[in-house]
Amino acid sequence: MRKCKIVCVLMLCLFTHQIKAQVTAVKGIVTSSEDKLPLIGATVKIKDTGNGVITDLDGAYTLEVKPTDKLLIIEYVGMKPVEAKIPADGLLNVVLQPSTISLDEVVVTGYGNFSKSSFTGSANTLRADLLKNVPVMSVEQKLQGMTSGVSITSGSGQPGGNQSIRIRGMGSFNASQEPLFVIDGVPVSSGSLSSGSSAEASYMNNAKTNVMSTLNPADIENITVIKDAAAASLYGSRAANGVILITTKQGAVGRTQVTFRANGGFSDAAVSFRPTLNGEQRRELIYEGLLHSAIDQGMDSPQTYADSQINTYAGIPEIGYTDWRKELFRKATHQSYEASVSGGNDKTTFYSSLGFNRQEGLVENSSLDRYSARLNVVQKVGKRGEVGANVMFSQINQEMNEERTSSINPFFVVAVNGTPSFPVRDASGNYVGSYPGSTVNPLRDIRTDYNRSRITRMFSTGYGSIELIKGLKLKEVLSYDYSIQKDARYWNPLSGAGAKSGSDAQTAKGFIEYGRLTSSTSLNFLRTFAHKHQIDALIAYELEDYQTDNAVGDKSKLPSDILVEPDNAAVLNSFTSNTQASRMISYLSRINYNYDERYYVAGSFRRDGSSRLPMENRWGNFWSVSGMWHLSNESFMEPLKKVLSDVKFRASYGVNGNQPGAFYGFMGLYGYGQNYMGAAGSYETTQANNGLRWEKNYNLNLGVDIALLGRIFMSLEYYNRDTKDLLYNRPTSATTGFLNYLGNLGQLNNKGFEFELRTVNFAGTDFNWTTVLNMSHNRNKIVTLDGQMDQSIAGSWFIRKVGLPFNTFYVKEFAGVSPETGKALYYLNTINEQGEYDRTVTDNAGKAQAIPYKSVDPKVSGGLTNILSYKWLDLSMTFTYSLGGYSFDKTGMYNETDGSNESNRNLPLYALNRWQQPGDVTNVPRFVIGQPAGPQNSSRYIHSTDHIRLKNLTFGVTLPHTWVRKAMIEKARFYFSGSNLLTWAKWNQYDPEVPVSGEVFCETPPMRTFSFGVEVTF
């Protein structure tokens, strides 16, 4: 018995000792490999149970564990998660590495999220760290140079100006060529809301007002660009030109974080805007032109004639020559303030933000203010349910300077109309009429006139989901996107505004209201069977209801320049209004199959019914099939894994489409509102076409992705895109009472390749360096027109010809200048007996034949980005480039006619290179005042758009945590950021980033911006 008691006591002691030896808590500190600073709010949890804690202000944590717990998972936003064994001594310090570029980034498609390694289509995802601190007002501008296959241009550099985006070339003649924007899974309105009425604020303005400027770029988590049919076909008739998916920031489980950002800076033109001659240089050249004119007319004393006429064309104002650049341009400023709060727990997460941004344009009457607010909330409901809401409110106030051919377009004045001999003020400082015989004064008018737009936007999305059984989820999404744009315009009585008529002041007001209601009900099934077979299937029903309402009125005869409200005016000049609506109903399905993460097959089908098409053709079917072989996951590739980290081959083919932009384009319509003998009169406005069909895109994509050594990632893609049944305003006989009607014709093809190279050059504890290079080539051509004709002349210098790019110039080919006579020379380009162009040179432009010449589209374009960090310092820069494209300079028809039109106009700086005596070799002809002008459709006005540009650069300094922790600051960073800082262009008279049409005039040029900012997180 006594022996038994002794044994029991010994066993009890051993058991007690064993209990004391078991770990009951794990402690440690979580830090970042980038700056060695503690990470506040990192999650440390037990792998099997999910129980966890959050690190404190020192990055420290203490977590109770049980003897059965084996592994911990440590996570932090923007860092790679770490899985670690629980140590015997209970001490575990963890260093987290930043998320590096890899083939396994998440691709957000709007109908499910996929890892890049399992995605069978063509898509690029840009994370927030690649997009931050780029000082722009519109999200589209952040994409420039950041992804292959995407071209972004603008018709104007004014703040908030509308952007033109082309994904893999242009895909339509008359229908929209813009991609579909999707925010948090919901399609939204984009582009300009303007209807084109002459009474609108933006009528004489190329920029219009971009509704996407209402979105605060600081709220964006990532952007995904979908380029092929594999995912785009799920969006059916709206995805013909690609899809841009924007995911906004969400809250994360952990400690609540408060972030404040502020920045400010200044801007000027990215390149010197159309350099011109100063007063003395112009006077000398005008005098020379007068001499040559007198000589050519055989006058007895050319010098006497020139002396008598010079002050008529190039006089010296009483207060000296006018520097119009100094008078009209300014150094623009901008400022931005943003605050956000985010956090949450296992049940609820949230993100909220407030923002104010102000950006001035390059002239006084150009600016944009934006006020924005956002709230994103996600709430878990029980074990299977989830509800959420994303709410955005924004208001932008935009003031726009005039563009196009307007006497108060400041850029037209500087380049063409405002010579140094034209005064702004008299000796007493009073404004005077600047142009001979006119009361127009550009400086006075841009200070008194205004063109203003205000957009107020509310975009709200709510959703609820429930997991009915394991792997089967039902989800309902309801969204409403509402925008109202209010325009106000005023022109003073003496104004030279472009659309103004008469000598009375004019005032106008109007509104454009848009509403888009979207409902989506989906059922998603996701399960893995036998550890190797994964099925992801989805079916959905969607409804989209779209309504627009607008009205605008224009009045004159105001009592004063203070009472400028239309209600105060006596005469109604015009009033227009209309209300329109359209609806689309859709059924869609998708299935993805994955076998053992080696073989992937996917398919989708969508059926859209649109009210914009006749009953016979209202429904369209859109589909895609795709597949991928993940070669590196084959067992026979295992020996090569250390070198060939990842390899996969992708292929997809599918159909998506385009619906007409006109809501009632297929209908035969009558219009009212005409005065017929004192009564309301009606008239036919639209010719019916019950055969109108969907425009469809047939898209093939082949791709290969390769990763070497875990550091070098390459992607190469080939695509072929055929657009058939193009929507087009087809010409018809004028005897019908119409000039054209909306119909379908022709076929357009885009094919090309894209290459992307991403390298992790260095990845260490102190120094990191990543490089991203992308390159795109697209070949666009017309395959057929109407089946009968093979070419059509478009405007004065474009041709639409089968076999050639859509934007091909049609001009008389300039052959330089005769060294003997100084006359402009042209190639005849008539067809000789051999069927070839006759390259004989002539100085008679009338004998020369116009020919298809060069194309607007570049041969190669892309970008190069470098991201570097060293301890507390970070540096990123993006270069963009474009090679092989051309533009047509319409300004040349005004100030490059060798004396025909320049007597009261500015002269470009390169006019100094004109021919002066026999033997001179130059491409600028002899200058003669009043001589006949050369042809407007001349290749002389076509210039290369080849360029390389330092698009964005950011340099930041993050203060050491030990310096700021006492102030309860988690992170404090100061930075400099610039855009369009340097430009190397083959033709440097205007900015090489030209409008998408390739036609260049006197638009507001892009701005070069310098910003200085601070970001503080508490």
Coordinates of C-alpha atoms in Angstrom, one line a residue, residues 610 612-619 658 660 664-668 686-696 724-728 730 741-746:
S610 CA -32.4 45.5 -75.2
R612 CA -32.9 49.9 -78.2
L613 CA -33.4 47.3 -80.9
P614 CA -36.5 46.2 -82.9
M615 CA -38.5 43.2 -81.7
E616 CA -37.2 41.0 -84.4
N617 CA -33.6 41.4 -83.3
R618 CA -34.0 42.5 -79.6
W619 CA -32.3 39.5 -78.1
N658 CA -22.5 46.5 -78.7
P660 CA -26.9 51.4 -80.3
Y664 CA -34.8 54.8 -80.4
G665 CA -32.5 54.6 -83.4
F666 CA -34.5 51.9 -85.1
M667 CA -37.8 53.7 -84.9
G668 CA -39.4 56.1 -87.5
T686 CA -35.7 59.5 -88.0
Q687 CA -36.1 56.9 -90.7
A688 CA -37.2 53.5 -89.4
N689 CA -35.0 50.4 -89.7
N690 CA -36.6 47.3 -88.4
G691 CA -33.6 45.3 -89.6
L692 CA -31.2 47.0 -87.1
R693 CA -29.1 44.3 -85.4
W694 CA -26.5 43.9 -82.6
E695 CA -23.0 44.8 -83.4
K696 CA -20.8 41.8 -82.4
K724 CA -19.1 42.5 -87.6
D725 CA -22.5 44.2 -88.4
L726 CA -21.0 47.5 -87.4
L727 CA -23.5 50.1 -86.3
Y728 CA -23.2 53.0 -88.8
R730 CA -25.7 54.7 -93.6
Y741 CA -30.2 56.2 -91.2
L742 CA -28.9 53.9 -88.5
G743 CA -28.0 50.5 -89.8
N744 CA -25.4 47.7 -89.9
L745 CA -22.5 47.3 -92.4
G746 CA -19.0 46.1 -92.8

